[in-house]
Amino acid sequence: MKTSVEDRKEIKLSCRNVWKVYGARPEGFFENGNGLVKDVSSHAEKLRENDHIVANADVTFDVHAGEIFVIMGLSGSGKSTIVRCLSRLVEPTAGEIILDGEDLLKKSDAELIDIRRHKMGMVFQSFGLMPHLNVIDNVAFPLKLQGKAENECYQQAKRVIELVELQGRENNYPKELSGGQQQRVGIARSLAVEPDIWFLDEPFSALDPLIRKQMQDEFLSIQLKLQKSIVFITHDFHEALRLADRMAIMRDGAIVQIGRPVDLILNPVDDYIREFTLDVPWETILTAADIAEPSDEPLAGLGSVSEDTLIEKLLYYLGDNDRGVIVHAKDGSVLGVATARGVVKALSAGSGPDTSSVKV
Amino acid sequence: MRLHNLNRGFFHWLAVIAITLACISIEGEWKWLSEYPNAFIAPFSDWLNVIMDWTVNNCGSFFMGISWLLEWPIWAVQKVLNWLPWSVSVFLFSAVAYAASGWRLAIFTLSATIYMVVIGYWEESMNSLSLVAISVPLAILIGFVIGVWGFYSDRAERVIMPSLDLFQTVPAFAYLLPILLLFGFGTVVGLIASVLYSFPPMVRNTIIGLRSVAPEVIESGLMSGATPSQLFWQVRVPSCRRQILLGVNQATMASLSMVIIASIIGGTSDIGWEVLTTIRKAQFGESLLVGMVIALMAMIIDRITFGLAQRSGIYDPNQQGLFERYRLLLIAALGGAVLFVLAQIFSVLVDWPREMVWSPGRAMNDGLAYLIINYHAQIDAVKTFAFFYVMLPIKIGLQGAVSPFTWGFALTPYHKAIYTLAMAGFSLWLGLRGKNMAGVLVMLFAVFIYFGLTNIPWPCVILIYGVIGWKVGGRNLGLGTMLGFGFMAVTGNWAEAMLSIYLCGIAAIISFIFGTSVGIWAAHNDRVSAFVRPINDTMQTMPLFVILIPFVMVFKIGEFTGLLAIIAYAFVPAIRYAEHGLRNLPETVIEAANMMGATKNQLLWRVKIPLALPVMMLGLNQTIMYAIAMLVIAALVGTNGLEQIVYIGLSDGNFGIGIIAGLGMAIIAIIADRTTQAWSRTRREQLGLDASL
Ligand SMILES: Nc1ncnc2c1ncn2[C@@H]1O[C@H](COP(=O)(O)OP(=O)(O)O)[C@@H](O)[C@H]1O
Ligand SMILES: [Mg+2]
């Protein structure tokens, strides 16, 4: 499923050289407002020296229709800021944001309100529920703002409340609900207007680990039904791995690497990324396709597996069969041979070319 | 040697005390030290009078126009409330009480309103109520608008906040006169005074409330596609509804108390006026009974608005039919109509007949007279003792108060030497034990008590308070304090200001010590806590005049009566804050102390009280504010400070002196407020406790 996104690369939302700088006069540092600078890191350095806070530096990525795009990074790395730039809750200092082929930053206030009413949904880390409204009124709130008939609002609200499995709690107030339930309300509310693009800023970070896992599963099953284009923010690498079709890792406001989770694990661009991937349970991430290599040797007598088989399932077999196993693509073609050496090689990508402990 | 403990601050204080003593010793030669020279008094009050005259002559019709506009709605409400049979009103008030908070309040309201009917003051009560009914919405509207403005504009807030302090601290007596001059005689004076006094809490609560809305709530409103006005009315305001309603509640209370105070001007047949005339006729029983009406009204309105603030809208669009939703309204309307019809048949339900008025006022007066005649000696003894041994020494010092006539002996050089040595020795001992500040305090205290609060040369007083402000709150506070006291000297109110500080100071200290002790007790004993809480609530909603009454009844007119009345009102916050501070200490600290084997006493004195001290200091802050508020009223029983000048300004129609003296009182209040707040804040920061309180 994850690779299938690659096939239809229709771009939903794209973020081009976006900068967000807090401080006295950040605009002066960007001549034409498009965020293109020669040397990103030295430009950011210059801004910081002049008492500015660089929350986002030259952030560029695309979100494809129907995919879950995860942005991961330590706290303070600029994740919330970039997602707020995408929804224009925060006005970017420079750069472009293109939604459905149109420049979001050029929209008037009225157009923006319209876009938010129909195209965007957002979920917040601390839920952002209206304390004075009960569950159903909270969920119906965005619909009511649009001036829809009360009846219609409540029917739609009921539907999404069922989607997040909160039926029966319609009359409760947020403070009467547990954290997990409150976030379900937040999710329901953001889905009530049936948005195309869905922003989630660390939606599960405030929840207990067990609840978090359960919410992730439900989130995936909702997405399976709805197929939204999603920007999902998290500081938890494991959460990113579970959910992401593609992901970006941020540091100091800039994106360090973008790719599928597996790409990041197999080919981390630097130690910062490698640090995250170190304690990843690789055997549950890597698939046969990731370690398949073309082979010159005859394939006769080898077993065969499909490309999305997890390495975990192959380990025992490879331990006994050093010639490996044939990897088949979905359409039946042969991708190559997975061997024990391939597994080791893939893993070594995560640990760097350090051979000092080996005596030759 | 422990001298390394003696830091710079200690030497600053030594210098201050030395200067003070030096000034006192040369006072005889340099007269200007003991008395601020008349030549340097600026005639501010005359200037103000000139400005006022000009305004009245030139813009008079403008203000009269406003007055006319405001007169109308009050008149209309008054007409309606007087037209409705009392039985219908009583029923409707009880229904509102029920809707706001349930049966208990409804029954309370019912009994209280029937009390108003039975003692024969229904009409006066309704007249007071109609004033409140107009002034409260007006104050709320003005307060809300200004609050919103302050919330959106930082620059506006910087102007608004200090002005609010002035509005709340300048005594009402001071601005009743200008209102009278501008807007003319009548109910409108009460209305405007009460609006001026009651809108500040609304402003504060509006700003605090709007500030407190979580950013994510705003963002989620924006992401729901709210337009700016939707964001304001459907997200910001309702999210902080509780805080705003708290403002409504406080504004109502303030307005009610001011309606009473404003009736001192007269011209209205309302409760406040009744209280005053009965006091003046020395019918204390009656005045207490009437005063109770105001107290009851305040309690009911307080509980109703508070109940509404607490209630969250239990509105369910899916399950309730039209009848369900408006059931209470229907029942109320129906009941009211039935009673109205019945009232047409039984006239008792419209006008309570005079011969059925039941008032124990006369009996109370007789009882009191009996008490005073029979316990004359004891009452006088209490009064004399307090006067000779507490009030006089603080006022004019031991050197003046101790005489064969009062204490039974005269101060000989021998006595003086012992006093000096004892005090110096005590403070030195404290200093050597590392308690520098305690040593300094003892020395200051010794000087003050010996020479008397009102006898210290004025430059020294300015210096001492300035240094206190500087040490506690930094340079700005020190400077501001000096300027504030300077104002009192320059305007020629120095002596009166010292008398106000003296009376208020003693009252605040006694209230604080007494209230805090009760608070400590209540914090450790739920029974006590449950016992004092309703007393506190009652005292806080009781109009100031009413508190005065019993003390005047027993102790007659005079400074001592004023002192007791102030204490009776000002000890309440000390209880509250002490209990609150002790009950909300971090659990872990207490546990740790228990694990170290602290005894109960050690736990209290070494752990709990030091930790709760910052909160108790806020209690002191409130105690002082309450004391100043009551001090103004105490002017009625013949005190001699600034408050008396304010009162004289009002009764003589001298706008200038009243407002200048009123400003002086506001300055004292603001300095006391800033100093105690600053101290509490630094302490909290030092202790690592929650600095926002
Ligand atoms: N309104 C603001 N003013 C100044 N600095 C800000 C503001 N908002 C965010 N920042 C700074 O921008 C950086 C990125 O913040 P944020 O996007 O919230 O990080 P994350 O969500 O990854 O934890 C932080 O250093 C933060 O202090
Ligand atoms: Mg964040």
Short mmCIF file of N, CA and C and ligand atoms in Angstrom, two decimals, chain A residues 22-23 53-56 73-82 84 201-202 233, ligand 1:
data_model
loop_
_atom_site.label_atom_id
_atom_site.label_comp_id
_atom_site.label_asym_id
_atom_site.label_seq_id
_atom_site.Cartn_x
_atom_site.Cartn_y
_atom_site.Cartn_z
N TYR A 22 10.89 35.18 13.21
CA TYR A 22 10.34 36.11 14.20
C TYR A 22 11.41 37.12 14.56
N GLY A 23 10.98 38.33 14.77
CA GLY A 23 11.95 39.35 15.17
C GLY A 23 11.49 40.71 14.73
N ILE A 53 14.55 35.11 15.38
CA ILE A 53 14.38 33.68 15.63
C ILE A 53 13.94 33.04 14.32
N VAL A 54 14.75 32.11 13.85
CA VAL A 54 14.41 31.45 12.59
C VAL A 54 13.64 30.18 12.93
N ALA A 55 12.33 30.25 12.77
CA ALA A 55 11.50 29.09 13.10
C ALA A 55 11.45 28.11 11.94
N ASN A 56 11.44 28.64 10.71
CA ASN A 56 11.50 27.78 9.52
C ASN A 56 12.50 28.38 8.55
N GLY A 73 10.52 15.83 14.14
CA GLY A 73 11.66 16.61 14.59
C GLY A 73 11.55 16.81 16.08
N LEU A 74 12.69 17.19 16.70
CA LEU A 74 12.65 17.40 18.14
C LEU A 74 11.82 18.65 18.43
N SER A 75 11.47 18.81 19.68
CA SER A 75 10.67 19.98 20.04
C SER A 75 11.47 21.25 19.80
N GLY A 76 10.81 22.23 19.23
CA GLY A 76 11.48 23.49 18.89
C GLY A 76 12.10 23.50 17.52
N SER A 77 11.91 22.41 16.75
CA SER A 77 12.56 22.36 15.43
C SER A 77 11.71 23.05 14.37
N GLY A 78 10.55 23.56 14.72
CA GLY A 78 9.78 24.35 13.75
C GLY A 78 8.62 23.62 13.12
N LYS A 79 8.22 22.47 13.67
CA LYS A 79 7.14 21.69 13.06
C LYS A 79 5.80 22.42 13.14
N SER A 80 5.49 22.89 14.35
CA SER A 80 4.21 23.58 14.50
C SER A 80 4.16 24.81 13.61
N THR A 81 5.28 25.50 13.53
CA THR A 81 5.30 26.71 12.73
C THR A 81 5.03 26.39 11.27
N ILE A 82 5.65 25.34 10.74
CA ILE A 82 5.47 25.08 9.31
C ILE A 82 4.03 24.65 9.03
N ARG A 84 1.48 25.57 10.61
CA ARG A 84 0.65 26.78 10.70
C ARG A 84 0.86 27.69 9.50
N ASP A 201 -1.33 18.45 14.25
CA ASP A 201 -0.11 18.88 14.93
C ASP A 201 0.04 18.11 16.24
N GLU A 202 0.90 17.11 16.20
CA GLU A 202 1.12 16.24 17.37
C GLU A 202 -0.19 15.85 18.04
N ILE A 233 2.12 15.89 12.15
CA ILE A 233 3.32 16.31 12.87
C ILE A 233 3.52 15.41 14.08
N1 LIG C 1 5.32 33.64 18.16
C1 LIG C 1 6.63 33.32 18.24
N2 LIG C 1 7.53 34.29 18.53
C2 LIG C 1 8.83 33.99 18.63
N3 LIG C 1 9.35 32.77 18.45
C3 LIG C 1 8.53 31.76 18.16
C4 LIG C 1 7.11 31.98 18.05
N4 LIG C 1 6.52 30.81 17.76
C5 LIG C 1 7.51 29.89 17.69
N5 LIG C 1 8.72 30.47 17.93
C6 LIG C 1 10.02 29.79 17.95
O1 LIG C 1 10.14 29.06 16.78
C7 LIG C 1 10.79 27.83 17.02
C8 LIG C 1 9.98 26.69 16.49
O2 LIG C 1 8.82 26.52 17.26
P1 LIG C 1 7.73 25.40 16.94
O3 LIG C 1 7.36 25.49 15.52
O4 LIG C 1 6.63 25.58 17.92
O5 LIG C 1 8.51 24.07 17.25
P2 LIG C 1 7.94 22.58 17.41
O6 LIG C 1 6.50 22.58 17.10
O7 LIG C 1 8.75 21.78 16.49
O8 LIG C 1 8.21 22.20 18.82
C9 LIG C 1 11.03 27.74 18.52
O9 LIG C 1 12.36 28.09 18.78
C10 LIG C 1 10.10 28.78 19.07
O10 LIG C 1 10.67 29.35 20.22
#
